[in-house]
Short mmCIF file of C-alpha atoms in Angstrom, two decimals:
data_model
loop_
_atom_site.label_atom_id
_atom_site.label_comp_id
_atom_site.label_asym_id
_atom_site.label_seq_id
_atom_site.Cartn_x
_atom_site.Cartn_y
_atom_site.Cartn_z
CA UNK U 1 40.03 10.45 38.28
CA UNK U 2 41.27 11.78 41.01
CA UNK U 3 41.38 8.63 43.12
CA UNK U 4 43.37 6.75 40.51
CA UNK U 5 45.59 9.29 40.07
CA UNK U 6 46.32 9.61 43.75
CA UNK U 7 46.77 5.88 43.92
CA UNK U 8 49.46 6.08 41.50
CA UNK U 9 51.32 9.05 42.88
CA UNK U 10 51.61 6.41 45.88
CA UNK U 11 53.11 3.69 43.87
CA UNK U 12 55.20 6.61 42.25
CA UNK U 13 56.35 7.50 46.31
CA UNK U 14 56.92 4.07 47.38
CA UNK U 15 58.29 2.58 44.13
CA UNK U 16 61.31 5.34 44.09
CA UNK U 17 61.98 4.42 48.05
CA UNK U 18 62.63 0.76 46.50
CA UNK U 19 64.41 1.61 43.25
CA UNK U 20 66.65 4.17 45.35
CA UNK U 21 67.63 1.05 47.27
CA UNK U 22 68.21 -1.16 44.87
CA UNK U 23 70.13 1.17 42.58
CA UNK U 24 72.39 1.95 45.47
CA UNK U 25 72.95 -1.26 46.11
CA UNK U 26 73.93 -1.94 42.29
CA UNK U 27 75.99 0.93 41.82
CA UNK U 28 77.81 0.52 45.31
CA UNK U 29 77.22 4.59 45.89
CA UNK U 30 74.53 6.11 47.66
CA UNK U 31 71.99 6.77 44.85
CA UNK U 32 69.10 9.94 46.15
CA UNK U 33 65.80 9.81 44.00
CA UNK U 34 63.17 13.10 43.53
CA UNK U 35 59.87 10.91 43.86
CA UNK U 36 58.32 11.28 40.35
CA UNK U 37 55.53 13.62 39.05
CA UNK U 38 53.40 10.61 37.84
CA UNK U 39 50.21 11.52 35.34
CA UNK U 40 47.62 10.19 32.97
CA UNK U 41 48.58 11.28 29.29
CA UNK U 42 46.46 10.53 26.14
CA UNK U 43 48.39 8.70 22.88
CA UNK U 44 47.57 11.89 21.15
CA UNK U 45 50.44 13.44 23.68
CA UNK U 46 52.78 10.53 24.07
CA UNK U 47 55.03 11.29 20.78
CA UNK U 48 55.58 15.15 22.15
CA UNK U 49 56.51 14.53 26.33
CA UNK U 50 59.27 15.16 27.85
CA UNK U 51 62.09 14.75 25.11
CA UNK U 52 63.12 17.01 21.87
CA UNK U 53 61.98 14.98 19.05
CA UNK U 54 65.70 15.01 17.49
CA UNK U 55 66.95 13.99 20.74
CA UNK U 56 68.75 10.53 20.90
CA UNK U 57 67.57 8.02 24.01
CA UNK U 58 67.65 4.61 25.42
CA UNK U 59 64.83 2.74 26.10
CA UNK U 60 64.34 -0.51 28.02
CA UNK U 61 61.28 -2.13 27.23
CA UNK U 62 59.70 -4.79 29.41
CA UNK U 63 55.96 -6.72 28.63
CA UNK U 64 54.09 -7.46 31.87
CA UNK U 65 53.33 -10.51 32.90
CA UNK U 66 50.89 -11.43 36.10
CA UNK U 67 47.22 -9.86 36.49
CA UNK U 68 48.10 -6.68 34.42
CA UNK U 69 49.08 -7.23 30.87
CA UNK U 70 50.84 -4.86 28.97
CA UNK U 71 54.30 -3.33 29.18
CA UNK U 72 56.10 -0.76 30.92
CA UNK U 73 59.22 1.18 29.25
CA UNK U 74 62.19 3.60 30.85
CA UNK U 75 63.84 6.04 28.62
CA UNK U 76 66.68 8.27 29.83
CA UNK U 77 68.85 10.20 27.22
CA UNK U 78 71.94 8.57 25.82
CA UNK U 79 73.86 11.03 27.97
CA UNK U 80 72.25 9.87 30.93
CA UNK U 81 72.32 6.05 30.08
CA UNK U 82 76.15 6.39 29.84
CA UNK U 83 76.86 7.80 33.04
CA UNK U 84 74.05 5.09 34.64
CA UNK U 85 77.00 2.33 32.72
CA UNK U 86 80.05 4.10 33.74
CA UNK U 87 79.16 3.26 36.92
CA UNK U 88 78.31 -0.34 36.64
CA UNK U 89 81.13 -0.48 34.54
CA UNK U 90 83.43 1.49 37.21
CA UNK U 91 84.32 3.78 34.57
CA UNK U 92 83.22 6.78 36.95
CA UNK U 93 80.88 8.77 34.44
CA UNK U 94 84.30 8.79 31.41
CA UNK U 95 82.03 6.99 28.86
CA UNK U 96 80.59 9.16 26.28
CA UNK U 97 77.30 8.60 24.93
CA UNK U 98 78.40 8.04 21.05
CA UNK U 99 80.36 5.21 23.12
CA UNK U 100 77.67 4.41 24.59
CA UNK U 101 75.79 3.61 21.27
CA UNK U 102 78.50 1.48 19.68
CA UNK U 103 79.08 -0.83 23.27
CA UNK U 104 77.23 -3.94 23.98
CA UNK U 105 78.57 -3.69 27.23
CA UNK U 106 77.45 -0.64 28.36
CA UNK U 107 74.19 -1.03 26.29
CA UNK U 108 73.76 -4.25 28.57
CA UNK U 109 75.10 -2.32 31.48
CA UNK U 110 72.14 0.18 31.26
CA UNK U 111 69.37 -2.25 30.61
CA UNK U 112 70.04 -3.37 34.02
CA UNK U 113 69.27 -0.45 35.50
CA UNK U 114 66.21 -0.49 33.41
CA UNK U 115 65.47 -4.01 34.76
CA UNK U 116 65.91 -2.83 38.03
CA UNK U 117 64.37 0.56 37.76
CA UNK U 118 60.93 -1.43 36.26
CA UNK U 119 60.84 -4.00 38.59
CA UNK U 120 60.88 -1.49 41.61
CA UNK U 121 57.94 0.30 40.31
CA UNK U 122 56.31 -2.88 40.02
CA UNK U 123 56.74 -4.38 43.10
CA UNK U 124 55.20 -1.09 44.99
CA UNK U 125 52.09 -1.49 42.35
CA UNK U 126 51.73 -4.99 43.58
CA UNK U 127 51.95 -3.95 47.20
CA UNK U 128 49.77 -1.30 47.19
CA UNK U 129 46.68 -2.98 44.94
CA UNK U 130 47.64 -6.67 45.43
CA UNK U 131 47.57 -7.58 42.15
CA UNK U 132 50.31 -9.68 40.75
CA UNK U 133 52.51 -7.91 38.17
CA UNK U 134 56.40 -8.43 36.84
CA UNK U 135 58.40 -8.10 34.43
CA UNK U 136 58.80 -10.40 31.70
CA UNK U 137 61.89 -10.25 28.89
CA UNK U 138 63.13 -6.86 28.43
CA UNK U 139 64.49 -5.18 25.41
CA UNK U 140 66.79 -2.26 24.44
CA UNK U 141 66.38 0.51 21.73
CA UNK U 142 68.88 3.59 21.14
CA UNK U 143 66.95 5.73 18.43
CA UNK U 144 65.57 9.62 17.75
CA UNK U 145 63.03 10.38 21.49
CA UNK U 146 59.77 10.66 18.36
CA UNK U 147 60.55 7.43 17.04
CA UNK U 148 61.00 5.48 20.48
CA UNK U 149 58.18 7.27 21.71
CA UNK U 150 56.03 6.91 18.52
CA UNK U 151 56.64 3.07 19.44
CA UNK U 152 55.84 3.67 23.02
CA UNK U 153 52.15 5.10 21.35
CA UNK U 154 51.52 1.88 19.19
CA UNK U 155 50.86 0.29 22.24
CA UNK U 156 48.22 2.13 23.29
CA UNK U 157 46.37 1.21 20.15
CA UNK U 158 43.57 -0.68 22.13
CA UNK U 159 43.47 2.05 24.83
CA UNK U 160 43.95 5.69 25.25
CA UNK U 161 45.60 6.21 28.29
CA UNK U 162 48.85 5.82 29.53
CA UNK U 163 50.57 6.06 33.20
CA UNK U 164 53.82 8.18 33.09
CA UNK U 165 56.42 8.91 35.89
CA UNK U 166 59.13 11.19 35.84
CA UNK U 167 62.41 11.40 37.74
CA UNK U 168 65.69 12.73 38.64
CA UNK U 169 68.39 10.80 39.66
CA UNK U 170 71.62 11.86 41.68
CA UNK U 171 74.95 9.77 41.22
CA UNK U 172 77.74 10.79 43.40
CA UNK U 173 80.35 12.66 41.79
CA UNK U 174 77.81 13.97 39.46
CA UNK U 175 77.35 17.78 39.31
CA UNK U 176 73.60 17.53 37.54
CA UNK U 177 70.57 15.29 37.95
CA UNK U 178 70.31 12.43 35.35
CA UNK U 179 66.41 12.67 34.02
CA UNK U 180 64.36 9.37 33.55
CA UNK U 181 61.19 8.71 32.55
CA UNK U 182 58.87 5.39 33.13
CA UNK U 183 55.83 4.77 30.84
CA UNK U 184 53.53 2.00 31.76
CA UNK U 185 51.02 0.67 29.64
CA UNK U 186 48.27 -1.42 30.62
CA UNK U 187 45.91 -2.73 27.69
CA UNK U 188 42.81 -1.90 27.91
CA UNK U 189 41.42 -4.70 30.43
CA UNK U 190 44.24 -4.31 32.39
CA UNK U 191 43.71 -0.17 32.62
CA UNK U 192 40.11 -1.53 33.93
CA UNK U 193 41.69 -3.85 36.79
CA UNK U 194 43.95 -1.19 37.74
CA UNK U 195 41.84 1.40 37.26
CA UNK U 196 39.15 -0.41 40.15
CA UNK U 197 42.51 -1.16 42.11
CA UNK U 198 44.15 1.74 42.57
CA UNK U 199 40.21 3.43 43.77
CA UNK U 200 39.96 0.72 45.82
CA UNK U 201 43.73 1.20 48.11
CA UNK U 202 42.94 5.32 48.20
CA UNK U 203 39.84 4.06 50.74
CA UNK U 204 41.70 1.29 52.81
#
């Protein structure tokens, strides 16, 4: 257990180095990341982390493709996901998150941060066990934090484990951290492969 988990605490410190990077890039600002608090959490848990149930979020949604099958999600509140599109959108954190909900643009706007944000963590997974593993398609959901996390448990139907990271992300101009949160979910042979990957890298 404790191997795994320190082999995904690595991914978790690497990964953020890359998604720092790349959202900086993006956003054309100098973007600072708090390395996450990754953990193992059982479906039983999944529906009650990190959000108030009658809280509203955004949720990018991306199915693995490679040598680990599954899919990998990141939520931030609506709040957060409109200040994450103000910028893309140069709008300098003015768009509201009930605007937020009813804009295609800014909708679109976030889920490329999401697309980003994924693919970073996955690239320092790959890296660090050498197994191949992107991104496929990605969707977008706005709904109630216990129904897009009640979603996020159906997937861990033929497993009971999941892989969650945590964050905090600093825009300029921005008085208070924006919170994130990735949840990747391997299936159950996949949690095996990674599993035997991630021991394996903590004794290189």
């Amino acid at each position: 257990m404790r191997n795994r988990l320190d082999g995904m605490k690595e991914v978790a410190n690497i990964g953020t180095g890359y998604a720092a990077t790349a959202l900086s890039s993006l956003l054309g600002a100098n973007v600072v990341m708090d390395v996450p608090a990754a953990r193992y959490l059982c479906m039983a848990e999944l529906p009650r982390f990190r959000f108030a149930e009658g809280e509203e979020i955004a949720a990018v949604y991306a199915p693995l493709g490679g040598e680990l099958s599954g899919g990998m999600f990141f939520m931030a509140t609506t709040k957060a996901a409109a200040a994450f599109s103000a910028y893309l959108l140069e709008e300098k954190l003015k768009l509201k998150p009930h605007v937020f909900a009813e804009s295609e643009l800014a909708q679109s706007a976030f889920q490329e941060v999401g697309n980003l944000l994924i693919g970073a963590y996955l690239t320092a997974l790959s890296k660090l066990t050498d197994l191949k593993c992107y991104p496929l398609v990605t969707e977008l959901s706005i709904d109630l934090a216990s129904a897009v996390l009640a979603e996020g448990a159906l997937h861990l139907i033929d497993d009971e484990e999941c892989i969650v990271m945590e964050t905090d992300i600093c825009l300029p101009h921005s008085t208070q951290p924006l919170d994130g949160l990735l949840l990747f979910i391997p299936d159950k042979n996949a949690s095996v492969t990674l599993t035997q990957a991630l021991e394996a890298s903590c004794h290189d």
